[in-house]
Amino acid sequence: MKNKKIYIGIVVVLLLMIVIWKFFSGSSSEGFDIMADVKKGDFRVEITSSGELEALKSVEVLGPLEARRFRVNNITIESMVDEGTVVKQGDLIAELDKSEMFGRIEDRRIELDQSRAQYEQIQLDTSLVLRQERDNMINLEYIVQERKLVLEQSQFEPPAIIKQNGYNVEKAIRDLEQANDRYKVKILQEKARMAEVAARVREYENELAQMQEVLEKFTVRAPQNGMVIYQSGRGGKVKEGSQISAWNPVVATLPDLSRMRSVTYINEVDIRKIKVGQKVEIGLDAFPDKRLTGTVTRVANIGQQRPNSDAKVFEVMVEVNESDPTLRPAMTTSNTIIVNKVENVMHVPLEAVNVHNDSINYVFLKNGVKQEVLLGMANLNDIIIESGLNEGDRVFLSTPEFAKDAPVKLLPELNGKRIEIYNEAAGIKAEEEKDAPNQTRRRGNQ
């Protein structure tokens, strides 16, 4: 009885082993090898990248650009409103340190006072000098009259005395004429001195008025309605205590939020596929359910290296088609650039395609047939099948053991073209192998 139970147990174990072996061996073609359907429909080639929103247009909020005229080159920000504050035209944005400008104004005011005092002193000096000259001319006129009288009274004197008195009259007249000319020159000189100082006074007065106008601009106000976005520099965004240059006194920008764009960067491998005018699907990290559309408006011609990256990338501008009040500058976007779109074509996953002898592309059908296929364009996941398969066919995504050694079922229409493709590929490969030792030697010489 005991032996009978043992025999029954052994038989049961053997039957289980047979069932398990049958299950695994009979279902290996479909149970453990993943399969996929040949699908027919629209096919898209896409390039995805992340980007950052910025306003298409923005107005710069400037500090006093004219401050450099008065040797105020660096200006410290004393206080400012928070970034992201929505302001109206004329609202306060920032207060700049006015101490250096106050110093310049005080220096100019002192110079103005000195010039005014100098002008008044010149006026007094001129009055005194000209009065002295006039008195001298009056005295000379008296002398002329006196000597004329002496000459008249000497008519009966000896000729020598008469002649001497005549000389005295001529000399007195000449002295009077010289004094008169000297007086005229003195007037011109004093007028010039006064005009020079008066011009300096007007110059200082004008500069003081301009300084007062510039001083008002140290209180920075919004030139229009908008949201405050602070300017970024080498030290990061400006903040309280930061300094701005009088040569480029940009404190902030007021972006036009009605029109936005996403700035993204594409690697050098994919940039050749990007063209102006391509459509873009845009997602927002801040609003995962929101979908926007856009258009590529600019592709950079020169690559650049981004921080913390060794790869070269090219800047691409994508203009957002929609106007959305929730959009804000610096929001992160996910951009799907539609490089190409083909309608009503068959396609399979990339994993389904295999290559034989570097020239024959094929797939494994459900029945184990190695079917040659003619390939079209590919994207990150799928590839177009132009010939060799039908919609609804099932293909393996890996090599099934039972069919790996089967011959490839070739497409008749590729007979001539396949040989050309194969020969071309073989020639390129042979040329590369031939050149490889030379490249090795060159590297060794270097």
Short mmCIF file of C-alpha atoms in Angstrom, two decimals:
data_model
loop_
_atom_site.label_atom_id
_atom_site.label_comp_id
_atom_site.label_asym_id
_atom_site.label_seq_id
_atom_site.Cartn_x
_atom_site.Cartn_y
_atom_site.Cartn_z
CA MET A 1 0.00 0.00 0.00
CA LYS A 2 2.86 2.27 0.89
CA ASN A 3 4.71 1.51 -2.32
CA LYS A 4 1.58 2.20 -4.32
CA LYS A 5 1.32 5.70 -2.86
CA ILE A 6 4.97 6.30 -3.73
CA TYR A 7 4.37 5.24 -7.32
CA ILE A 8 1.32 7.47 -7.58
CA GLY A 9 3.36 10.40 -6.21
CA ILE A 10 6.12 9.79 -8.74
CA VAL A 11 3.62 9.64 -11.59
CA VAL A 12 2.00 12.90 -10.47
CA VAL A 13 5.39 14.65 -10.32
CA LEU A 14 6.29 13.35 -13.79
CA LEU A 15 2.97 14.51 -15.19
CA LEU A 16 3.48 17.97 -13.66
CA MET A 17 6.97 18.18 -15.16
CA ILE A 18 5.62 17.17 -18.58
CA VAL A 19 2.84 19.76 -18.36
CA ILE A 20 5.30 22.48 -17.33
CA TRP A 21 7.72 21.54 -20.14
CA LYS A 22 4.89 21.50 -22.67
CA PHE A 23 3.66 24.87 -21.46
CA PHE A 24 7.03 26.56 -21.71
CA SER A 25 8.21 24.94 -24.92
CA GLY A 26 4.88 25.34 -26.69
CA SER A 27 4.32 28.93 -25.71
CA SER A 28 7.81 30.33 -26.06
CA SER A 29 6.88 31.88 -29.36
CA GLU A 30 4.18 34.06 -27.80
CA GLY A 31 4.36 33.66 -24.02
CA PHE A 32 7.77 35.06 -23.18
CA ASP A 33 8.67 36.90 -26.38
CA ILE A 34 6.93 40.29 -26.50
CA MET A 35 4.94 41.04 -29.62
CA ALA A 36 3.41 44.16 -31.12
CA ASP A 37 0.81 44.91 -33.77
CA VAL A 38 1.62 46.64 -37.04
CA LYS A 39 -0.33 49.88 -36.76
CA LYS A 40 -1.56 52.21 -39.44
CA GLY A 41 -2.18 55.88 -38.84
CA ASP A 42 -0.52 59.26 -38.57
CA PHE A 43 3.20 59.24 -37.80
CA ARG A 44 5.15 62.09 -36.25
CA VAL A 45 8.85 62.79 -35.85
CA GLU A 46 9.31 64.89 -32.72
CA ILE A 47 12.11 66.50 -30.76
CA THR A 48 11.42 67.27 -27.12
CA SER A 49 13.20 69.79 -24.95
CA SER A 50 12.61 71.89 -21.89
CA GLY A 51 12.54 75.66 -22.05
CA GLU A 52 11.78 78.81 -20.12
CA LEU A 53 9.11 81.40 -20.78
CA GLU A 54 9.93 85.03 -21.41
CA ALA A 55 7.96 87.94 -22.77
CA LEU A 56 8.20 88.54 -26.49
CA LYS A 57 8.42 92.25 -25.76
CA SER A 58 9.31 94.10 -22.60
CA VAL A 59 10.03 97.64 -21.45
CA GLU A 60 13.20 98.36 -19.52
CA VAL A 61 12.90 100.25 -16.25
CA LEU A 62 15.93 102.53 -16.10
CA GLY A 63 17.69 104.45 -13.41
CA PRO A 64 19.17 107.90 -14.17
CA LEU A 65 21.14 107.45 -17.40
CA GLU A 66 22.22 111.12 -17.25
CA ALA A 67 24.00 110.59 -13.91
CA ARG A 68 27.23 109.74 -15.72
CA ARG A 69 27.39 113.36 -16.99
CA PHE A 70 27.96 114.40 -13.40
CA ARG A 71 30.58 111.71 -12.64
CA VAL A 72 28.18 109.42 -10.78
CA ASN A 73 29.16 106.07 -12.28
CA ASN A 74 27.86 103.43 -9.84
CA ILE A 75 24.55 103.70 -8.03
CA THR A 76 23.45 101.57 -5.09
CA ILE A 77 19.87 100.30 -4.78
CA GLU A 78 18.53 101.24 -1.34
CA SER A 79 15.08 99.65 -1.53
CA MET A 80 12.84 97.95 -4.07
CA VAL A 81 9.47 96.26 -4.37
CA ASP A 82 9.28 92.47 -4.54
CA GLU A 83 9.82 90.81 -7.89
CA GLY A 84 6.53 89.79 -9.47
CA THR A 85 4.71 92.83 -8.11
CA VAL A 86 2.07 94.08 -10.53
CA VAL A 87 2.44 97.84 -10.86
CA LYS A 88 0.64 100.65 -12.63
CA GLN A 89 2.25 103.48 -14.54
CA GLY A 90 3.93 105.85 -12.08
CA ASP A 91 4.08 103.37 -9.19
CA LEU A 92 7.29 103.20 -7.15
CA ILE A 93 9.67 100.38 -8.09
CA ALA A 94 12.98 101.26 -6.41
CA GLU A 95 14.80 103.96 -4.45
CA LEU A 96 18.45 104.58 -5.37
CA ASP A 97 21.15 105.99 -3.11
CA LYS A 98 21.25 109.77 -3.65
CA SER A 99 24.22 110.61 -1.41
CA GLU A 100 26.80 110.85 -4.18
CA MET A 101 24.45 112.93 -6.30
CA PHE A 102 23.77 115.22 -3.34
CA GLY A 103 27.53 115.72 -3.05
CA ARG A 104 27.78 116.68 -6.71
CA ILE A 105 24.87 119.12 -6.32
CA GLU A 106 26.44 120.73 -3.27
CA ASP A 107 29.77 121.15 -5.09
CA ARG A 108 28.02 122.80 -8.02
CA ARG A 109 25.99 125.07 -5.72
CA ILE A 110 29.18 126.30 -4.06
CA GLU A 111 30.70 127.00 -7.47
CA LEU A 112 27.55 128.86 -8.48
CA ASP A 113 27.66 131.03 -5.36
CA GLN A 114 31.31 131.80 -5.99
CA SER A 115 30.58 132.74 -9.60
CA ARG A 116 27.73 135.02 -8.58
CA ALA A 117 29.96 136.73 -6.02
CA GLN A 118 32.66 137.11 -8.64
CA TYR A 119 30.14 138.66 -11.04
CA GLU A 120 29.05 141.19 -8.46
CA GLN A 121 32.66 142.03 -7.66
CA ILE A 122 33.43 142.57 -11.34
CA GLN A 123 30.45 144.89 -11.60
CA LEU A 124 31.78 146.99 -8.72
CA ASP A 125 35.33 146.98 -10.10
CA THR A 126 34.09 147.96 -13.53
CA SER A 127 32.09 150.88 -12.20
CA LEU A 128 35.09 152.14 -10.25
CA VAL A 129 37.57 151.76 -13.12
CA LEU A 130 35.31 153.39 -15.68
CA ARG A 131 34.54 156.29 -13.35
CA GLN A 132 38.26 156.88 -12.89
CA GLU A 133 38.73 156.84 -16.65
CA ARG A 134 35.90 159.34 -17.13
CA ASP A 135 37.35 161.65 -14.47
CA ASN A 136 40.72 161.46 -16.19
CA MET A 137 39.13 162.38 -19.52
CA ILE A 138 37.39 165.42 -17.95
CA ASN A 139 40.70 166.58 -16.49
CA LEU A 140 42.38 166.18 -19.85
CA GLU A 141 39.65 168.26 -21.49
CA TYR A 142 40.36 171.07 -18.99
CA ILE A 143 44.06 170.86 -19.78
CA VAL A 144 43.33 171.14 -23.50
CA GLN A 145 41.22 174.27 -22.89
CA GLU A 146 43.86 175.82 -20.64
CA ARG A 147 46.66 175.29 -23.14
CA LYS A 148 44.57 176.66 -25.98
CA LEU A 149 43.99 179.77 -23.88
CA VAL A 150 47.73 180.10 -23.21
CA LEU A 151 48.41 179.78 -26.92
CA GLU A 152 45.94 182.55 -27.74
CA GLN A 153 47.45 184.85 -25.12
CA SER A 154 51.00 184.31 -26.44
CA GLN A 155 50.42 185.86 -29.85
CA PHE A 156 52.76 188.74 -29.09
CA GLU A 157 55.43 186.55 -27.50
CA PRO A 158 58.61 185.48 -29.26
CA PRO A 159 58.09 182.84 -31.97
CA ALA A 160 59.80 180.14 -29.94
CA ILE A 161 57.32 180.56 -27.07
CA ILE A 162 54.38 180.59 -29.48
CA LYS A 163 55.69 177.43 -31.10
CA GLN A 164 56.16 175.73 -27.71
CA ASN A 165 52.62 176.62 -26.64
CA GLY A 166 51.32 175.13 -29.90
CA TYR A 167 53.16 171.89 -29.13
CA ASN A 168 51.60 171.85 -25.68
CA VAL A 169 48.10 172.16 -27.17
CA GLU A 170 48.72 169.32 -29.60
CA LYS A 171 50.08 167.12 -26.80
CA ALA A 172 47.05 167.82 -24.61
CA ILE A 173 44.67 166.99 -27.46
CA ARG A 174 46.60 163.77 -28.16
CA ASP A 175 46.47 162.78 -24.48
CA LEU A 176 42.72 163.36 -24.50
CA GLU A 177 42.21 161.24 -27.62
CA GLN A 178 44.33 158.42 -26.14
CA ALA A 179 42.34 158.55 -22.92
CA ASN A 180 39.13 158.39 -24.92
CA ASP A 181 40.37 155.33 -26.85
CA ARG A 182 41.56 153.74 -23.62
CA TYR A 183 38.14 154.30 -22.09
CA LYS A 184 36.42 152.53 -25.01
CA VAL A 185 38.83 149.57 -24.75
CA LYS A 186 38.28 149.41 -21.01
CA ILE A 187 34.52 149.22 -21.54
CA LEU A 188 34.98 146.28 -23.95
CA GLN A 189 37.34 144.49 -21.55
CA GLU A 190 35.03 144.85 -18.60
CA LYS A 191 32.05 143.74 -20.66
CA ALA A 192 33.99 140.62 -21.72
CA ARG A 193 34.93 139.84 -18.11
CA MET A 194 31.34 140.21 -17.00
CA ALA A 195 30.03 138.16 -19.92
CA GLU A 196 32.48 135.34 -19.10
CA VAL A 197 31.44 135.16 -15.47
CA ALA A 198 27.75 135.59 -16.38
CA ALA A 199 28.03 132.65 -18.80
CA ARG A 200 29.58 130.54 -16.04
CA VAL A 201 26.75 131.52 -13.70
CA ARG A 202 24.14 130.50 -16.29
CA GLU A 203 26.01 127.23 -16.93
CA TYR A 204 26.04 126.36 -13.23
CA GLU A 205 22.38 127.35 -12.89
CA ASN A 206 21.44 125.08 -15.82
CA GLU A 207 23.52 122.22 -14.45
CA LEU A 208 21.90 122.58 -11.05
CA ALA A 209 18.45 122.45 -12.65
CA GLN A 210 19.48 119.34 -14.62
CA MET A 211 20.93 117.75 -11.50
CA GLN A 212 17.63 118.27 -9.72
CA GLU A 213 15.83 116.56 -12.61
CA VAL A 214 18.32 113.66 -12.51
CA LEU A 215 17.93 113.45 -8.74
CA GLU A 216 14.20 112.85 -9.18
CA LYS A 217 15.04 109.83 -11.36
CA PHE A 218 16.79 108.22 -8.38
CA THR A 219 13.22 107.39 -7.38
CA VAL A 220 12.51 104.77 -10.04
CA ARG A 221 8.88 104.55 -11.17
CA ALA A 222 7.04 102.29 -13.60
CA PRO A 223 6.90 103.71 -17.14
CA GLN A 224 3.79 101.63 -17.85
CA ASN A 225 1.57 98.95 -16.33
CA GLY A 226 3.13 95.51 -15.89
CA MET A 227 4.80 92.95 -13.65
CA VAL A 228 8.22 93.74 -12.22
CA ILE A 229 11.00 91.37 -13.28
CA TYR A 230 14.42 92.35 -12.01
CA GLN A 231 17.45 92.51 -14.26
CA SER A 232 20.00 89.69 -14.07
CA GLY A 233 23.73 90.35 -14.12
CA ARG A 234 26.97 88.54 -13.38
CA GLY A 235 26.17 88.53 -9.69
CA GLY A 236 22.60 87.30 -10.21
CA LYS A 237 19.46 89.38 -10.10
CA VAL A 238 19.69 92.88 -8.71
CA LYS A 239 18.54 93.30 -5.12
CA GLU A 240 18.75 95.80 -2.30
CA GLY A 241 22.40 96.74 -1.94
CA SER A 242 23.27 95.88 -5.55
CA GLN A 243 24.98 98.45 -7.72
CA ILE A 244 23.94 99.42 -11.22
CA SER A 245 26.16 101.16 -13.74
CA ALA A 246 25.29 104.62 -14.96
CA TRP A 247 26.24 103.40 -18.44
CA ASN A 248 23.56 100.69 -18.34
CA PRO A 249 21.24 101.54 -15.44
CA VAL A 250 18.62 98.83 -16.04
CA VAL A 251 16.87 98.05 -12.75
CA ALA A 252 14.04 95.84 -14.01
CA THR A 253 11.84 95.01 -16.98
CA LEU A 254 8.09 95.18 -17.41
CA PRO A 255 7.23 92.29 -19.74
CA ASP A 256 4.21 92.34 -22.03
CA LEU A 257 2.50 89.19 -20.72
CA SER A 258 0.03 89.08 -23.60
CA ARG A 259 2.70 87.67 -25.93
CA MET A 260 5.15 85.08 -24.65
CA ARG A 261 7.82 82.79 -26.05
CA SER A 262 9.73 79.78 -24.83
CA VAL A 263 13.52 79.83 -25.06
CA THR A 264 14.89 76.32 -25.44
CA TYR A 265 18.20 74.71 -26.41
CA ILE A 266 18.61 71.85 -28.91
CA ASN A 267 21.70 69.64 -29.07
CA GLU A 268 23.99 69.75 -32.09
CA VAL A 269 22.82 66.33 -33.30
CA ASP A 270 19.17 67.36 -33.68
CA ILE A 271 19.53 71.04 -34.59
CA ARG A 272 19.69 70.28 -38.34
CA LYS A 273 16.13 69.00 -38.10
CA ILE A 274 14.77 72.24 -36.62
CA LYS A 275 13.38 74.81 -39.06
CA VAL A 276 11.63 78.15 -38.63
CA GLY A 277 7.87 77.70 -38.94
CA GLN A 278 7.64 74.21 -37.39
CA LYS A 279 4.73 73.65 -35.03
CA VAL A 280 5.34 73.07 -31.34
CA GLU A 281 3.22 71.58 -28.55
CA ILE A 282 3.96 73.26 -25.22
CA GLY A 283 3.34 71.99 -21.72
CA LEU A 284 3.81 73.83 -18.44
CA ASP A 285 5.39 72.24 -15.38
CA ALA A 286 3.34 74.59 -13.18
CA PHE A 287 0.06 73.59 -14.88
CA PRO A 288 0.36 69.97 -16.08
CA ASP A 289 -3.19 69.95 -17.51
CA LYS A 290 -2.68 73.07 -19.63
CA ARG A 291 -1.58 72.56 -23.25
CA LEU A 292 -0.46 75.37 -25.54
CA THR A 293 0.75 75.58 -29.11
CA GLY A 294 3.60 77.51 -30.64
CA THR A 295 5.76 78.09 -33.68
CA VAL A 296 9.54 78.07 -34.11
CA THR A 297 10.49 81.68 -34.93
CA ARG A 298 14.27 81.64 -34.64
CA VAL A 299 17.08 79.06 -34.80
CA ALA A 300 20.55 80.18 -33.74
CA ASN A 301 23.35 79.75 -36.27
CA ILE A 302 26.10 79.50 -33.68
CA GLY A 303 26.18 76.96 -30.87
CA GLN A 304 27.03 77.64 -27.26
CA GLN A 305 27.99 75.72 -24.16
CA ARG A 306 25.53 75.86 -21.29
CA PRO A 307 26.67 75.87 -17.64
CA ASN A 308 27.40 72.43 -16.17
CA SER A 309 27.31 70.80 -19.61
CA ASP A 310 30.01 69.70 -22.06
CA ALA A 311 27.63 69.43 -25.03
CA LYS A 312 27.15 72.21 -27.56
CA VAL A 313 23.57 73.43 -27.92
CA PHE A 314 21.75 75.90 -30.15
CA GLU A 315 19.20 78.43 -28.93
CA VAL A 316 15.71 78.08 -30.41
CA MET A 317 12.88 80.59 -29.92
CA VAL A 318 9.30 79.29 -29.86
CA GLU A 319 6.52 81.88 -29.91
CA VAL A 320 3.42 80.88 -27.95
CA ASN A 321 0.26 81.24 -30.02
CA GLU A 322 -2.17 81.65 -27.13
CA SER A 323 -2.48 84.56 -24.73
CA ASP A 324 -2.99 83.24 -21.21
CA PRO A 325 -3.10 85.37 -18.03
CA THR A 326 -1.58 82.53 -16.01
CA LEU A 327 1.68 82.59 -17.97
CA ARG A 328 4.61 84.14 -16.17
CA PRO A 329 8.24 84.76 -17.16
CA ALA A 330 10.73 82.05 -16.08
CA MET A 331 8.07 79.30 -16.02
CA THR A 332 9.50 75.96 -17.18
CA THR A 333 8.01 74.54 -20.38
CA SER A 334 8.17 71.16 -22.09
CA ASN A 335 8.42 71.69 -25.84
CA THR A 336 7.55 69.03 -28.40
CA ILE A 337 8.75 70.27 -31.80
CA ILE A 338 6.98 68.48 -34.66
CA VAL A 339 9.78 67.94 -37.19
CA ASN A 340 7.69 65.91 -39.64
CA LYS A 341 4.24 64.41 -39.91
CA VAL A 342 3.07 61.70 -42.31
CA GLU A 343 -0.56 60.59 -42.55
CA ASN A 344 -1.94 57.07 -42.91
CA VAL A 345 1.25 54.99 -42.84
CA MET A 346 2.18 51.68 -41.21
CA HIS A 347 4.70 51.67 -38.41
CA VAL A 348 6.19 49.31 -35.83
CA PRO A 349 8.32 49.77 -32.71
CA LEU A 350 12.04 50.24 -33.38
CA GLU A 351 12.79 47.09 -31.37
CA ALA A 352 11.02 44.98 -33.99
CA VAL A 353 13.50 45.78 -36.78
CA ASN A 354 16.64 43.67 -37.30
CA VAL A 355 19.46 43.93 -39.84
CA HIS A 356 21.07 41.12 -41.84
CA ASN A 357 24.49 41.60 -43.47
CA ASP A 358 24.27 45.36 -42.96
CA SER A 359 21.85 45.63 -45.88
CA ILE A 360 18.66 43.67 -45.29
CA ASN A 361 16.14 45.00 -42.78
CA TYR A 362 13.64 42.46 -41.53
CA VAL A 363 11.15 41.63 -38.78
CA PHE A 364 9.99 38.38 -37.19
CA LEU A 365 6.33 37.70 -37.92
CA LYS A 366 4.11 35.82 -35.52
CA ASN A 367 4.52 32.62 -37.53
CA GLY A 368 8.32 32.87 -37.33
CA VAL A 369 8.90 34.17 -40.86
CA LYS A 370 11.82 36.58 -41.24
CA GLN A 371 10.13 39.17 -43.40
CA GLU A 372 12.22 41.79 -45.19
CA VAL A 373 10.81 45.31 -44.87
CA LEU A 374 11.42 48.65 -46.57
CA LEU A 375 11.90 51.31 -43.91
CA GLY A 376 10.91 54.96 -43.87
CA MET A 377 11.55 57.71 -41.36
CA ALA A 378 11.80 56.99 -37.65
CA ASN A 379 11.15 58.79 -34.40
CA LEU A 380 12.26 57.96 -30.88
CA ASN A 381 9.93 54.94 -30.57
CA ASP A 382 8.65 53.76 -33.95
CA ILE A 383 9.69 53.48 -37.59
CA ILE A 384 7.62 53.62 -40.79
CA ILE A 385 7.25 50.41 -42.82
CA GLU A 386 6.84 51.34 -46.48
CA SER A 387 6.63 47.76 -47.74
CA GLY A 388 6.65 44.18 -46.44
CA LEU A 389 3.90 44.23 -43.81
CA ASN A 390 0.16 44.64 -43.59
CA GLU A 391 -1.95 46.39 -41.01
CA GLY A 392 -2.76 44.03 -38.16
CA ASP A 393 0.31 41.81 -38.59
CA ARG A 394 2.00 40.87 -35.36
CA VAL A 395 5.77 41.10 -35.01
CA PHE A 396 8.26 40.06 -32.34
CA LEU A 397 10.14 42.75 -30.44
CA SER A 398 12.95 40.29 -29.74
CA THR A 399 14.48 37.35 -31.59
CA PRO A 400 12.42 34.17 -31.05
CA GLU A 401 14.60 31.11 -30.53
CA PHE A 402 12.56 28.92 -32.82
CA ALA A 403 12.99 31.23 -35.82
CA LYS A 404 16.40 32.86 -35.39
CA ASP A 405 18.08 30.67 -38.02
CA ALA A 406 15.29 30.92 -40.58
CA PRO A 407 16.13 32.50 -43.96
CA VAL A 408 14.96 36.03 -44.71
CA LYS A 409 11.95 36.27 -46.98
CA LEU A 410 13.07 38.96 -49.41
CA LEU A 411 10.97 41.60 -51.12
CA PRO A 412 11.16 41.16 -54.91
CA GLU A 413 10.95 44.90 -55.58
CA LEU A 414 14.19 45.49 -53.65
CA ASN A 415 16.40 43.07 -55.59
CA GLY A 416 18.26 45.68 -57.63
CA LYS A 417 18.17 48.45 -55.07
CA ARG A 418 19.27 46.16 -52.24
CA ILE A 419 22.49 45.22 -54.02
CA GLU A 420 23.30 48.90 -54.58
CA ILE A 421 22.59 49.71 -50.95
CA TYR A 422 24.66 46.76 -49.79
CA ASN A 423 27.62 47.59 -52.05
CA GLU A 424 27.54 51.23 -50.97
CA ALA A 425 27.43 50.28 -47.29
CA ALA A 426 30.19 47.69 -47.78
CA GLY A 427 32.36 50.23 -49.61
CA ILE A 428 31.99 52.79 -46.85
CA LYS A 429 32.80 50.18 -44.24
CA ALA A 430 35.87 48.98 -46.14
CA GLU A 431 37.10 52.54 -46.55
CA GLU A 432 36.68 53.16 -42.82
CA GLU A 433 38.60 49.96 -42.01
CA LYS A 434 41.34 50.94 -44.46
CA ASP A 435 41.69 54.41 -42.93
CA ALA A 436 41.61 53.20 -39.33
CA PRO A 437 45.37 52.25 -39.15
CA ASN A 438 46.31 55.64 -40.62
CA GLN A 439 44.27 57.43 -37.98
CA THR A 440 45.94 55.27 -35.30
CA ARG A 441 49.39 56.18 -36.63
CA ARG A 442 48.47 59.88 -36.73
CA ARG A 443 47.29 59.77 -33.15
CA GLY A 444 50.52 57.98 -32.20
CA ASN A 445 52.66 60.66 -33.89
CA GLN A 446 50.79 63.36 -32.03
#
